[in-house]
PDB file of C-alpha atoms in Angstrom:
ATOM      1  CA  MET A   1      -3.579   5.193 -11.530  1.00 95.00           C
ATOM      2  CA  GLN A   2      -2.207   2.348 -13.370  1.00 97.00           C
ATOM      3  CA  ILE A   3       0.913   0.459 -11.833  1.00 98.00           C
ATOM      4  CA  ALA A   4       2.695  -1.931 -14.100  1.00 97.00           C
ATOM      5  CA  ILE A   5       6.062  -3.758 -14.320  1.00 98.00           C
ATOM      6  CA  ASP A   6       8.359  -1.417 -16.344  1.00 97.00           C
ATOM      7  CA  PRO A   7      11.193  -2.701 -18.563  1.00 96.00           C
ATOM      8  CA  LEU A   8      13.186   0.513 -17.708  1.00 96.00           C
ATOM      9  CA  ASP A   9      13.705   1.534 -21.280  1.00 94.00           C
ATOM     10  CA  GLY A  10      11.594   4.619 -21.690  1.00 94.00           C
ATOM     11  CA  THR A  11      13.108   8.118 -21.632  1.00 96.00           C
ATOM     12  CA  GLU A  12      10.569   9.274 -18.889  1.00 96.00           C
ATOM     13  CA  ILE A  13      11.608   6.515 -16.405  1.00 96.00           C
ATOM     14  CA  VAL A  14      15.172   7.007 -17.169  1.00 96.00           C
ATOM     15  CA  ALA A  15      14.803  10.777 -16.512  1.00 95.00           C
ATOM     16  CA  LEU A  16      12.984  10.060 -13.179  1.00 95.00           C
ATOM     17  CA  LEU A  17      15.522   7.654 -11.974  1.00 95.00           C
ATOM     18  CA  ARG A  18      18.432  10.081 -13.045  1.00 94.00           C
ATOM     19  CA  GLU A  19      16.519  12.674 -10.924  1.00 93.00           C
ATOM     20  CA  HIS A  20      16.324  10.419  -7.980  1.00 94.00           C
ATOM     21  CA  LEU A  21      20.014   9.516  -7.983  1.00 93.00           C
ATOM     22  CA  GLU A  22      20.952  13.225  -8.357  1.00 93.00           C
ATOM     23  CA  GLU A  23      18.964  14.096  -5.430  1.00 92.00           C
ATOM     24  CA  MET A  24      20.185  11.345  -3.237  1.00 92.00           C
ATOM     25  CA  ARG A  25      23.714  12.413  -4.110  1.00 93.00           C
ATOM     26  CA  ARG A  26      22.873  16.061  -3.101  1.00 94.00           C
ATOM     27  CA  ILE A  27      21.339  15.031   0.189  1.00 94.00           C
ATOM     28  CA  SER A  28      23.673  12.340   1.395  1.00 94.00           C
ATOM     29  CA  PRO A  29      27.439  11.787   1.407  1.00 93.00           C
ATOM     30  CA  PRO A  30      28.550   9.264  -1.220  1.00 91.00           C
ATOM     31  CA  GLU A  31      29.046   6.379   1.272  1.00 93.00           C
ATOM     32  CA  SER A  32      25.511   6.749   2.251  1.00 94.00           C
ATOM     33  CA  VAL A  33      23.867   6.747  -1.082  1.00 94.00           C
ATOM     34  CA  HIS A  34      22.238   3.350  -1.558  1.00 95.00           C
ATOM     35  CA  ALA A  35      20.026   4.160  -4.541  1.00 91.00           C
ATOM     36  CA  LEU A  36      20.493   1.776  -7.420  1.00 92.00           C
ATOM     37  CA  ASP A  37      21.465   2.827 -10.955  1.00 91.00           C
ATOM     38  CA  LEU A  38      19.563   1.732 -14.080  1.00 93.00           C
ATOM     39  CA  ALA A  39      21.757  -1.221 -14.624  1.00 94.00           C
ATOM     40  CA  ARG A  40      21.402  -2.792 -11.189  1.00 95.00           C
ATOM     41  CA  LEU A  41      17.522  -2.165 -11.306  1.00 96.00           C
ATOM     42  CA  ARG A  42      17.487  -4.360 -14.345  1.00 96.00           C
ATOM     43  CA  ALA A  43      18.972  -7.294 -12.338  1.00 97.00           C
ATOM     44  CA  SER A  44      17.042 -10.579 -12.138  1.00 97.00           C
ATOM     45  CA  ASP A  45      16.481 -10.159  -8.387  1.00 97.00           C
ATOM     46  CA  ILE A  46      14.630  -6.976  -8.819  1.00 98.00           C
ATOM     47  CA  THR A  47      10.980  -6.270  -9.951  1.00 98.00           C
ATOM     48  CA  PHE A  48      10.447  -2.731 -10.927  1.00 98.00           C
ATOM     49  CA  TRP A  49       7.130  -0.856 -11.398  1.00 98.00           C
ATOM     50  CA  SER A  50       6.123   2.408 -12.727  1.00 98.00           C
ATOM     51  CA  ALA A  51       2.881   4.327 -12.051  1.00 98.00           C
ATOM     52  CA  ARG A  52       0.924   6.355 -14.528  1.00 97.00           C
ATOM     53  CA  GLU A  53      -1.986   8.592 -14.498  1.00 96.00           C
ATOM     54  CA  GLY A  54      -3.553   9.793 -17.593  1.00 93.00           C
ATOM     55  CA  GLY A  55      -0.430   8.451 -19.433  1.00 91.00           C
ATOM     56  CA  ALA A  56       1.901  10.606 -17.344  1.00 95.00           C
ATOM     57  CA  LEU A  57       4.592   8.953 -15.399  1.00 97.00           C
ATOM     58  CA  VAL A  58       3.822   9.716 -11.720  1.00 98.00           C
ATOM     59  CA  GLY A  59       6.214   7.347  -9.733  1.00 97.00           C
ATOM     60  CA  CYS A  60       8.068   4.118  -9.296  1.00 98.00           C
ATOM     61  CA  ALA A  61       9.228   1.480  -6.928  1.00 98.00           C
ATOM     62  CA  ALA A  62      11.147  -1.699  -6.908  1.00 98.00           C
ATOM     63  CA  LEU A  63      11.245  -4.889  -4.952  1.00 98.00           C
ATOM     64  CA  ARG A  64      14.526  -6.720  -4.450  1.00 98.00           C
ATOM     65  CA  GLU A  65      14.675 -10.289  -3.245  1.00 98.00           C
ATOM     66  CA  ILE A  66      17.232 -10.713  -0.450  1.00 97.00           C
ATOM     67  CA  ASP A  67      16.483 -14.358  -0.151  1.00 95.00           C
ATOM     68  CA  GLY A  68      13.412 -16.710  -0.362  1.00 93.00           C
ATOM     69  CA  TRP A  69      11.819 -15.100   2.628  1.00 96.00           C
ATOM     70  CA  HIS A  70      12.919 -11.485   2.810  1.00 98.00           C
ATOM     71  CA  GLY A  71      12.390  -8.643   0.379  1.00 98.00           C
ATOM     72  CA  GLU A  72      13.677  -4.945   0.188  1.00 98.00           C
ATOM     73  CA  ILE A  73      11.962  -1.996  -1.051  1.00 98.00           C
ATOM     74  CA  LYS A  74      14.250   0.018  -3.498  1.00 97.00           C
ATOM     75  CA  SER A  75      13.761   3.130  -5.740  1.00 95.00           C
ATOM     76  CA  MET A  76      10.495   4.617  -4.251  1.00 96.00           C
ATOM     77  CA  ARG A  77      10.034   7.736  -6.082  1.00 95.00           C
ATOM     78  CA  THR A  78       7.179  10.172  -6.850  1.00 95.00           C
ATOM     79  CA  ALA A  79       7.590  12.681  -9.654  1.00 93.00           C
ATOM     80  CA  ALA A  80       7.763  16.137  -8.099  1.00 86.00           C
ATOM     81  CA  ALA A  81       4.473  17.458  -9.691  1.00 87.00           C
ATOM     82  CA  HIS A  82       2.601  14.554  -8.335  1.00 92.00           C
ATOM     83  CA  ARG A  83       3.496  14.473  -4.658  1.00 90.00           C
ATOM     84  CA  ARG A  84       1.089  14.388  -1.865  1.00 89.00           C
ATOM     85  CA  ARG A  85      -1.533  12.719  -4.199  1.00 91.00           C
ATOM     86  CA  GLY A  86      -1.243   9.133  -2.928  1.00 93.00           C
ATOM     87  CA  VAL A  87       1.254   7.919  -5.598  1.00 97.00           C
ATOM     88  CA  ALA A  88       3.685   6.650  -2.967  1.00 97.00           C
ATOM     89  CA  GLU A  89       0.977   4.969  -0.965  1.00 97.00           C
ATOM     90  CA  ALA A  90      -0.334   3.062  -4.077  1.00 98.00           C
ATOM     91  CA  LEU A  91       3.198   1.966  -5.047  1.00 98.00           C
ATOM     92  CA  LEU A  92       3.911   0.831  -1.483  1.00 98.00           C
ATOM     93  CA  ARG A  93       0.689  -1.265  -1.530  1.00 98.00           C
ATOM     94  CA  GLN A  94       1.747  -2.811  -4.707  1.00 98.00           C
ATOM     95  CA  VAL A  95       5.266  -3.772  -3.381  1.00 98.00           C
ATOM     96  CA  ILE A  96       3.673  -5.145  -0.057  1.00 98.00           C
ATOM     97  CA  ASP A  97       1.072  -7.117  -2.066  1.00 97.00           C
ATOM     98  CA  GLU A  98       3.801  -8.704  -4.325  1.00 98.00           C
ATOM     99  CA  ALA A  99       6.035  -9.548  -1.307  1.00 98.00           C
ATOM    100  CA  VAL A 100       3.058 -11.281   0.351  1.00 97.00           C
ATOM    101  CA  GLN A 101       2.200 -13.163  -2.812  1.00 96.00           C
ATOM    102  CA  ARG A 102       5.803 -14.418  -3.073  1.00 97.00           C
ATOM    103  CA  GLY A 103       5.683 -15.744   0.409  1.00 97.00           C
ATOM    104  CA  TYR A 104       8.060 -13.368   1.921  1.00 98.00           C
ATOM    105  CA  ARG A 105       7.824 -13.272   5.726  1.00 97.00           C
ATOM    106  CA  ARG A 106       9.645  -9.858   5.913  1.00 98.00           C
ATOM    107  CA  LEU A 107       9.878  -6.672   3.991  1.00 98.00           C
ATOM    108  CA  SER A 108      12.647  -4.135   4.808  1.00 98.00           C
ATOM    109  CA  LEU A 109      14.036  -0.877   3.603  1.00 98.00           C
ATOM    110  CA  GLU A 110      16.804   1.717   3.942  1.00 98.00           C
ATOM    111  CA  THR A 111      15.967   5.406   3.791  1.00 97.00           C
ATOM    112  CA  GLY A 112      17.627   8.522   4.978  1.00 96.00           C
ATOM    113  CA  THR A 113      17.684  10.189   8.333  1.00 97.00           C
ATOM    114  CA  GLN A 114      17.839  13.707   6.996  1.00 96.00           C
ATOM    115  CA  PRO A 115      14.713  15.956   7.154  1.00 96.00           C
ATOM    116  CA  GLN A 116      13.955  15.541   3.383  1.00 94.00           C
ATOM    117  CA  PHE A 117      13.239  11.869   4.146  1.00 95.00           C
ATOM    118  CA  ALA A 118      10.692  12.519   6.952  1.00 96.00           C
ATOM    119  CA  PRO A 119       7.700  12.146   4.739  1.00 95.00           C
ATOM    120  CA  ALA A 120       8.993   8.805   3.489  1.00 96.00           C
ATOM    121  CA  ARG A 121       9.656   7.479   7.057  1.00 98.00           C
ATOM    122  CA  ALA A 122       6.199   8.683   8.142  1.00 97.00           C
ATOM    123  CA  LEU A 123       4.565   6.786   5.282  1.00 97.00           C
ATOM    124  CA  TYR A 124       6.438   3.687   5.922  1.00 98.00           C
ATOM    125  CA  ALA A 125       5.546   3.938   9.777  1.00 98.00           C
ATOM    126  CA  ARG A 126       1.883   4.295   8.696  1.00 98.00           C
ATOM    127  CA  PHE A 127       2.213   0.887   6.808  1.00 98.00           C
ATOM    128  CA  GLY A 128       3.542  -0.775   9.887  1.00 98.00           C
ATOM    129  CA  PHE A 129       7.287  -0.591   9.335  1.00 98.00           C
ATOM    130  CA  GLN A 130       9.404  -0.235  12.446  1.00 98.00           C
ATOM    131  CA  TYR A 131      12.913   0.872  12.917  1.00 98.00           C
ATOM    132  CA  CYS A 132      15.539  -1.957  12.933  1.00 98.00           C
ATOM    133  CA  ALA A 133      19.251  -2.742  12.770  1.00 98.00           C
ATOM    134  CA  PRO A 134      21.031  -2.833   9.387  1.00 97.00           C
ATOM    135  CA  PHE A 135      20.143  -5.881   7.307  1.00 97.00           C
ATOM    136  CA  GLY A 136      21.753  -7.594   4.380  1.00 93.00           C
ATOM    137  CA  SER A 137      25.085  -5.948   3.498  1.00 93.00           C
ATOM    138  CA  TYR A 138      24.079  -2.451   5.238  1.00 96.00           C
ATOM    139  CA  ARG A 139      26.149  -1.222   7.973  1.00 96.00           C
ATOM    140  CA  GLU A 140      25.463   1.347  10.625  1.00 97.00           C
ATOM    141  CA  ASP A 141      25.266   4.719   9.114  1.00 96.00           C
ATOM    142  CA  PRO A 142      24.135   8.008  10.720  1.00 96.00           C
ATOM    143  CA  CYS A 143      22.663   9.009   7.434  1.00 96.00           C
ATOM    144  CA  SER A 144      20.651   5.688   7.063  1.00 97.00           C
ATOM    145  CA  ALA A 145      17.434   4.640   8.767  1.00 98.00           C
ATOM    146  CA  PHE A 146      16.497   1.012   8.522  1.00 98.00           C
ATOM    147  CA  MET A 147      12.925  -0.210   8.831  1.00 98.00           C
ATOM    148  CA  THR A 148      11.135  -3.550   8.570  1.00 98.00           C
ATOM    149  CA  ARG A 149       7.915  -5.222   8.954  1.00 98.00           C
ATOM    150  CA  ALA A 150       6.668  -8.891   9.290  1.00 98.00           C
ATOM    151  CA  LEU A 151       4.404  -9.987   6.473  1.00 97.00           C
ATOM    152  CA  PRO A 152       1.271 -12.251   6.820  1.00 92.00           C
ATOM    153  CA  PRO A 153       1.683 -15.714   5.388  1.00 86.00           C
ATOM    154  CA  VAL A 154       0.140 -16.151   1.881  1.00 75.00           C
ATOM    155  CA  SER A 155      -3.110 -18.039   1.969  1.00 70.00           C
ATOM    156  CA  ASN A 156      -5.126 -19.898  -0.575  1.00 58.00           C
ATOM    157  CA  GLU A 157      -7.702 -17.068  -0.222  1.00 56.00           C
ATOM    158  CA  ASN A 158      -5.083 -14.508  -1.306  1.00 49.00           C
ATOM    159  CA  LEU A 159      -4.322 -16.573  -4.443  1.00 47.00           C
ATOM    160  CA  GLN A 160      -7.741 -16.424  -5.856  1.00 45.00           C
TER     161      GLN A 160
END
């Protein structure tokens, strides 16, 4: 699997993100949909990656900088035909590694509380994320679960 920064201009990634937004809107009430649209994902505070296998788009993820020490995972999505094959795990590792390299001390996320989000919550828990209070501009919401984890300090060893 190859994971690379994506300029968000290909038809495949646009379609995957459209599918992501549509599904979030089907599952959650409008006030509880925090998925970002294409324009917002292109903002300077966001780094966006796509994952490909054999040339096929298999997933995507983004990292938003909240401030100099805190990042947020956004737009984690695995293409339906590639679920349960380690795509989300590989993308999550990429985002965590980048957050550590940037020197973030904390990485957080918002995901749904509905049953459809149970696999995502389980993945995040396996990677050390714990439930927390809303962060940034989020507010308490029965359809939102907030998770966070502390990150190790970047060392010279990690930079080599």
